[in-house]
CSV table of C-alpha atoms and ligand atoms in Angstrom, one decimal:
chain,number,residue,atom,x,y,z
A,271,UNK,CA,-15.1,5.6,1.0
A,272,UNK,CA,-14.2,2.2,-0.5
A,273,UNK,CA,-11.0,0.2,-0.8
A,274,UNK,CA,-11.1,0.2,-4.7
A,275,UNK,CA,-7.6,-0.6,-5.7
A,276,UNK,CA,-5.6,-3.7,-6.5
A,277,UNK,CA,-2.1,-2.3,-6.5
A,278,UNK,CA,-0.8,-0.3,-3.5
A,279,UNK,CA,2.4,1.6,-4.1
A,280,UNK,CA,4.5,2.3,-1.0
A,281,UNK,CA,7.1,5.1,-1.4
A,282,UNK,CA,10.8,5.1,-0.5
A,283,UNK,CA,12.5,8.2,-1.7
A,284,UNK,CA,15.9,6.6,-1.0
A,285,UNK,CA,15.3,4.0,-3.8
A,286,UNK,CA,14.5,6.5,-6.6
A,287,UNK,CA,17.1,8.3,-8.7
A,288,UNK,CA,14.9,11.4,-9.1
A,289,UNK,CA,12.7,13.6,-6.9
A,290,UNK,CA,10.1,11.4,-5.3
A,291,UNK,CA,7.2,13.4,-6.8
A,292,UNK,CA,8.6,12.8,-10.3
A,293,UNK,CA,8.9,9.1,-9.6
A,294,UNK,CA,5.3,8.9,-8.3
A,295,UNK,CA,4.0,10.8,-11.4
A,296,UNK,CA,5.6,8.1,-13.6
A,297,UNK,CA,4.0,5.4,-11.5
A,298,UNK,CA,0.6,7.1,-11.8
A,299,UNK,CA,1.1,7.4,-15.6
A,300,UNK,CA,1.8,3.7,-15.6
A,301,UNK,CA,-1.7,3.1,-14.0
A,302,UNK,CA,-1.1,3.1,-10.2
A,303,UNK,CA,-4.2,4.4,-8.4
A,304,UNK,CA,-3.2,4.1,-4.7
A,305,UNK,CA,-0.1,5.5,-3.0
A,306,UNK,CA,1.1,5.3,0.5
A,307,UNK,CA,3.6,8.0,1.4
A,308,UNK,CA,6.0,6.3,3.8
A,309,UNK,CA,8.9,8.6,4.5
A,310,UNK,CA,9.3,7.9,8.2
A,311,UNK,CA,12.5,9.8,8.7
A,312,UNK,CA,11.3,13.2,7.4
A,313,UNK,CA,10.8,16.0,9.8
A,314,UNK,CA,7.1,16.9,10.0
A,315,UNK,CA,7.3,20.2,8.1
A,316,UNK,CA,9.0,18.5,5.2
A,317,UNK,CA,6.6,15.6,5.4
A,318,UNK,CA,3.7,18.0,5.3
A,319,UNK,CA,5.0,19.9,2.3
A,320,UNK,CA,5.7,16.6,0.5
A,321,UNK,CA,2.3,15.3,1.4
A,322,UNK,CA,0.7,18.4,0.0
A,323,UNK,CA,2.5,17.9,-3.3
A,324,UNK,CA,1.5,14.3,-3.3
A,325,UNK,CA,-2.1,15.2,-2.7
A,326,UNK,CA,-2.2,17.5,-5.7
A,327,UNK,CA,-0.5,14.9,-7.9
A,328,UNK,CA,-2.7,12.0,-6.9
A,329,UNK,CA,-5.8,14.1,-7.3
A,330,UNK,CA,-4.7,14.8,-11.0
A,331,UNK,CA,-4.9,11.1,-11.6
A,332,UNK,CA,-8.0,10.4,-9.4
A,333,UNK,CA,-5.7,8.2,-7.2
A,334,UNK,CA,-5.9,7.4,-3.5
A,335,UNK,CA,-3.3,8.9,-1.1
A,336,UNK,CA,-2.4,7.4,2.2
A,337,UNK,CA,-0.1,8.9,4.8
A,338,UNK,CA,2.0,6.5,6.8
A,339,UNK,CA,1.5,6.8,10.6
A,340,UNK,CA,0.8,10.6,10.8
A,341,UNK,CA,-3.0,11.0,11.2
A,342,UNK,CA,-2.5,14.8,11.7
A,343,UNK,CA,-0.7,15.1,8.4
A,344,UNK,CA,-3.3,13.0,6.7
A,345,UNK,CA,-6.0,15.2,7.9
A,346,UNK,CA,-4.1,18.4,7.1
A,347,UNK,CA,-3.7,17.5,3.4
A,348,UNK,CA,-7.1,15.8,3.0
A,349,UNK,CA,-5.6,12.4,2.3
A,350,UNK,CA,-7.9,9.5,1.6
A,351,UNK,CA,-6.5,7.6,4.5
A,352,UNK,CA,-3.8,6.8,6.9
A,353,UNK,CA,-1.6,3.7,7.1
A,354,UNK,CA,-0.7,2.5,10.6
A,355,UNK,CA,2.2,0.4,11.8
A,356,UNK,CA,2.8,-1.3,15.2
A,357,UNK,CA,4.2,1.9,16.7
A,358,UNK,CA,1.3,4.0,15.4
A,359,UNK,CA,-1.8,5.1,17.4
A,360,UNK,CA,-4.2,2.2,17.7
A,361,UNK,CA,-6.9,1.8,15.0
A,362,UNK,CA,-9.8,2.5,17.5
A,363,UNK,CA,-8.2,5.8,18.5
A,364,UNK,CA,-7.5,6.8,14.9
A,365,UNK,CA,-11.1,6.0,14.1
A,366,UNK,CA,-12.4,8.3,16.8
A,367,UNK,CA,-10.3,11.1,15.2
A,368,UNK,CA,-11.2,10.5,11.5
A,369,UNK,CA,-14.6,8.8,11.7
A,370,UNK,CA,-15.6,7.3,8.4
A,371,UNK,CA,-14.1,10.1,6.4
A,372,UNK,CA,-10.9,8.2,5.9
A,373,UNK,CA,-9.7,4.7,5.2
A,374,UNK,CA,-7.5,3.1,7.7
A,375,UNK,CA,-4.8,0.6,6.6
A,376,UNK,CA,-2.7,-1.5,8.9
A,377,UNK,CA,0.6,-3.3,8.5
A,378,UNK,CA,0.5,-6.9,9.7
A,379,UNK,CA,2.9,-9.8,9.8
A,380,UNK,CA,0.9,-12.8,11.0
A,381,UNK,CA,-2.6,-14.1,11.3
A,382,UNK,CA,-3.1,-12.9,14.9
A,383,UNK,CA,-2.1,-9.3,13.9
A,384,UNK,CA,-4.3,-9.4,10.8
A,385,UNK,CA,-7.4,-10.6,12.8
A,386,UNK,CA,-6.7,-8.0,15.5
A,387,UNK,CA,-6.5,-5.2,12.9
A,388,UNK,CA,-9.9,-6.3,11.5
A,389,UNK,CA,-11.6,-6.5,14.9
A,390,UNK,CA,-10.2,-3.1,15.8
A,391,UNK,CA,-11.9,-1.6,12.7
A,392,UNK,CA,-9.2,-1.4,10.0
A,393,UNK,CA,-10.5,-1.1,6.4
A,394,UNK,CA,-7.7,-3.1,4.9
A,395,UNK,CA,-4.3,-4.5,5.8
A,396,UNK,CA,-1.0,-5.2,4.2
A,397,UNK,CA,0.5,-8.6,5.1
A,398,UNK,CA,4.0,-9.9,4.8
A,399,UNK,CA,6.8,-10.1,4.1
A,400,UNK,CA,5.6,-12.9,1.7
A,401,UNK,CA,8.9,-13.4,0.0
A,402,UNK,CA,12.5,-12.5,0.7
A,403,UNK,CA,13.0,-8.8,0.6
A,404,UNK,CA,16.2,-6.9,1.4
A,405,UNK,CA,14.3,-3.9,2.9
A,406,UNK,CA,12.7,-6.1,5.6
A,407,UNK,CA,15.3,-8.7,6.3
A,408,UNK,CA,15.2,-7.7,9.9
A,409,UNK,CA,11.6,-8.9,10.1
A,410,UNK,CA,12.8,-12.5,9.9
A,411,UNK,CA,11.6,-15.4,7.8
A,412,UNK,CA,9.1,-14.5,5.0
A,413,UNK,CA,5.6,-15.9,5.8
A,414,UNK,CA,5.2,-17.5,2.3
A,415,UNK,CA,2.3,-17.7,0.0
A,416,UNK,CA,0.5,-20.4,2.0
A,417,UNK,CA,-0.1,-17.9,4.8
A,418,UNK,CA,-2.4,-16.0,2.4
A,419,UNK,CA,-4.7,-19.0,2.0
A,420,UNK,CA,-5.4,-19.1,5.8
A,421,UNK,CA,-5.9,-15.4,5.8
A,422,UNK,CA,-8.5,-15.7,3.0
A,423,UNK,CA,-10.5,-18.1,5.2
A,424,UNK,CA,-10.2,-16.0,8.4
A,425,UNK,CA,-10.6,-12.4,7.2
A,426,UNK,CA,-13.4,-10.3,5.8
A,427,UNK,CA,-11.4,-7.1,5.0
A,428,UNK,CA,-9.2,-6.7,1.9
A,429,UNK,CA,-5.5,-7.8,2.4
A,430,UNK,CA,-2.6,-6.9,0.3
A,431,UNK,CA,0.4,-9.2,-0.1
A,432,UNK,CA,3.6,-7.3,0.6
A,433,UNK,CA,7.3,-8.1,0.5
A,434,UNK,CA,9.2,-9.2,-2.6
A,435,UNK,CA,6.2,-8.7,-4.9
A,436,UNK,CA,7.0,-8.3,-8.6
A,437,UNK,CA,5.1,-8.9,-11.8
A,438,UNK,CA,6.4,-12.5,-11.9
A,439,UNK,CA,4.8,-13.5,-8.7
A,440,UNK,CA,1.5,-11.5,-8.7
A,441,UNK,CA,-0.4,-14.5,-10.1
A,442,UNK,CA,0.9,-16.6,-7.2
A,443,UNK,CA,-0.3,-14.3,-4.4
A,444,UNK,CA,-3.6,-13.3,-6.1
A,445,UNK,CA,-4.2,-17.0,-6.8
A,446,UNK,CA,-3.6,-17.7,-3.1
A,447,UNK,CA,-6.4,-15.3,-2.3
A,448,UNK,CA,-4.8,-11.9,-1.7
A,449,UNK,CA,-7.2,-9.0,-2.6
A,450,UNK,CA,-4.3,-7.1,-4.1
A,451,UNK,CA,-0.6,-6.5,-4.0
A,452,UNK,CA,1.6,-3.9,-2.3
A,453,UNK,CA,5.2,-3.1,-3.1
A,454,UNK,CA,8.1,-0.7,-2.8
A,455,UNK,CA,11.2,-1.7,-4.8
A,456,UNK,CA,9.4,-3.4,-7.8
A,457,UNK,CA,8.3,0.2,-8.8
A,458,UNK,CA,10.5,2.6,-6.8
A,459,UNK,CA,13.8,1.0,-7.8
A,460,UNK,CA,12.8,0.2,-11.4
A,461,UNK,CA,14.9,1.6,-14.2
A,462,UNK,CA,11.7,2.5,-16.0
A,463,UNK,CA,9.1,3.3,-13.3
A,464,UNK,CA,6.2,3.8,-15.8
A,465,UNK,CA,6.9,0.6,-17.6
A,466,UNK,CA,7.3,-1.4,-14.4
A,467,UNK,CA,4.0,0.0,-13.1
A,468,UNK,CA,2.0,-0.8,-16.2
A,469,UNK,CA,3.5,-4.3,-16.3
A,470,UNK,CA,2.4,-4.9,-12.8
A,471,UNK,CA,-1.1,-3.6,-13.6
A,472,UNK,CA,-1.2,-5.8,-16.7
A,473,UNK,CA,-0.3,-8.9,-14.6
A,474,UNK,CA,-3.0,-8.1,-12.1
A,475,UNK,CA,-5.6,-7.5,-14.8
A,476,UNK,CA,-4.7,-10.8,-16.5
A,477,UNK,CA,-4.9,-12.9,-13.3
A,478,UNK,CA,-8.0,-11.0,-12.2
A,479,UNK,CA,-9.8,-12.0,-15.4
A,480,UNK,CA,-9.0,-15.6,-14.7
A,481,UNK,CA,-10.0,-15.5,-11.0
A,482,UNK,CA,-13.1,-13.2,-11.4
A,483,UNK,CA,-14.5,-11.6,-14.5
A,484,UNK,CA,-16.1,-8.7,-12.6
A,485,UNK,CA,-13.0,-7.6,-10.6
A,486,UNK,CA,-11.8,-4.1,-11.2
A,487,UNK,CA,-8.4,-3.8,-13.1
A,488,UNK,CA,-6.8,-1.3,-10.8
B,143,TZP,N1,6.6,-4.5,5.3
B,143,TZP,C1,6.7,-5.9,5.1
B,143,TZP,S1,7.7,-6.2,3.8
B,143,TZP,C2,8.0,-4.5,3.5
B,143,TZP,C3,7.3,-3.8,4.4
B,143,TZP,C4,7.3,-2.3,4.5
B,143,TZP,C5,8.9,-4.1,2.5
B,143,TZP,C6,8.5,-4.4,1.1
B,143,TZP,O1,9.4,-3.9,0.2
B,143,TZP,P1,9.5,-4.6,-1.3
B,143,TZP,O2,10.6,-3.8,-1.9
B,143,TZP,O3,8.2,-4.4,-2.0
B,143,TZP,O4,9.9,-6.0,-1.1
């Protein structure tokens, strides 16, 4: 299984004004091809039911589905991968459970964490917050675009810029070397989710063409 997407949508049902499944459908219609279900406060049975719905939906669009933290739920719904945070099971342990049948993503906030995730066997990481973002104010000062440049030199796995990403700054982070972009509010809190998604995909495709003619437009 390969990390074959440029845009990584992370869900937050509290930011959408409709059922989450309807919101994610609009994002998929707008061109999103990778979704991380991140609904940390849901009881496991509700999470499982929602994950099943998300699996069916993402399959319809040939999109990747990742489950935040819960390896058991990811396996139960046949997700494409699991996304781990600092309180999750360590990457090595998850790898022993899922082998190479699933992709493992890891949230990181600095270079040391990013390198550790890579050496432990992560397939990709998210990195940030890059910019100010209300949802992660408690994480402290944003790391800024420059941090992506050092990451580019130190890392061999794909890394996704996260935190305050919108269509207007996609060129900055991709230009600094990020493999792709990840976001919550730019899509989840948008008035028109489909349009916001396609605008982001357009921005990625545009800058990708400039950076590398052979990069995939997802
Ligand atoms: N980790 C680092 S920043 C962040 C997470 C989960 C939140 C990103 O949210 P947004 O709305 O895309 O800025």
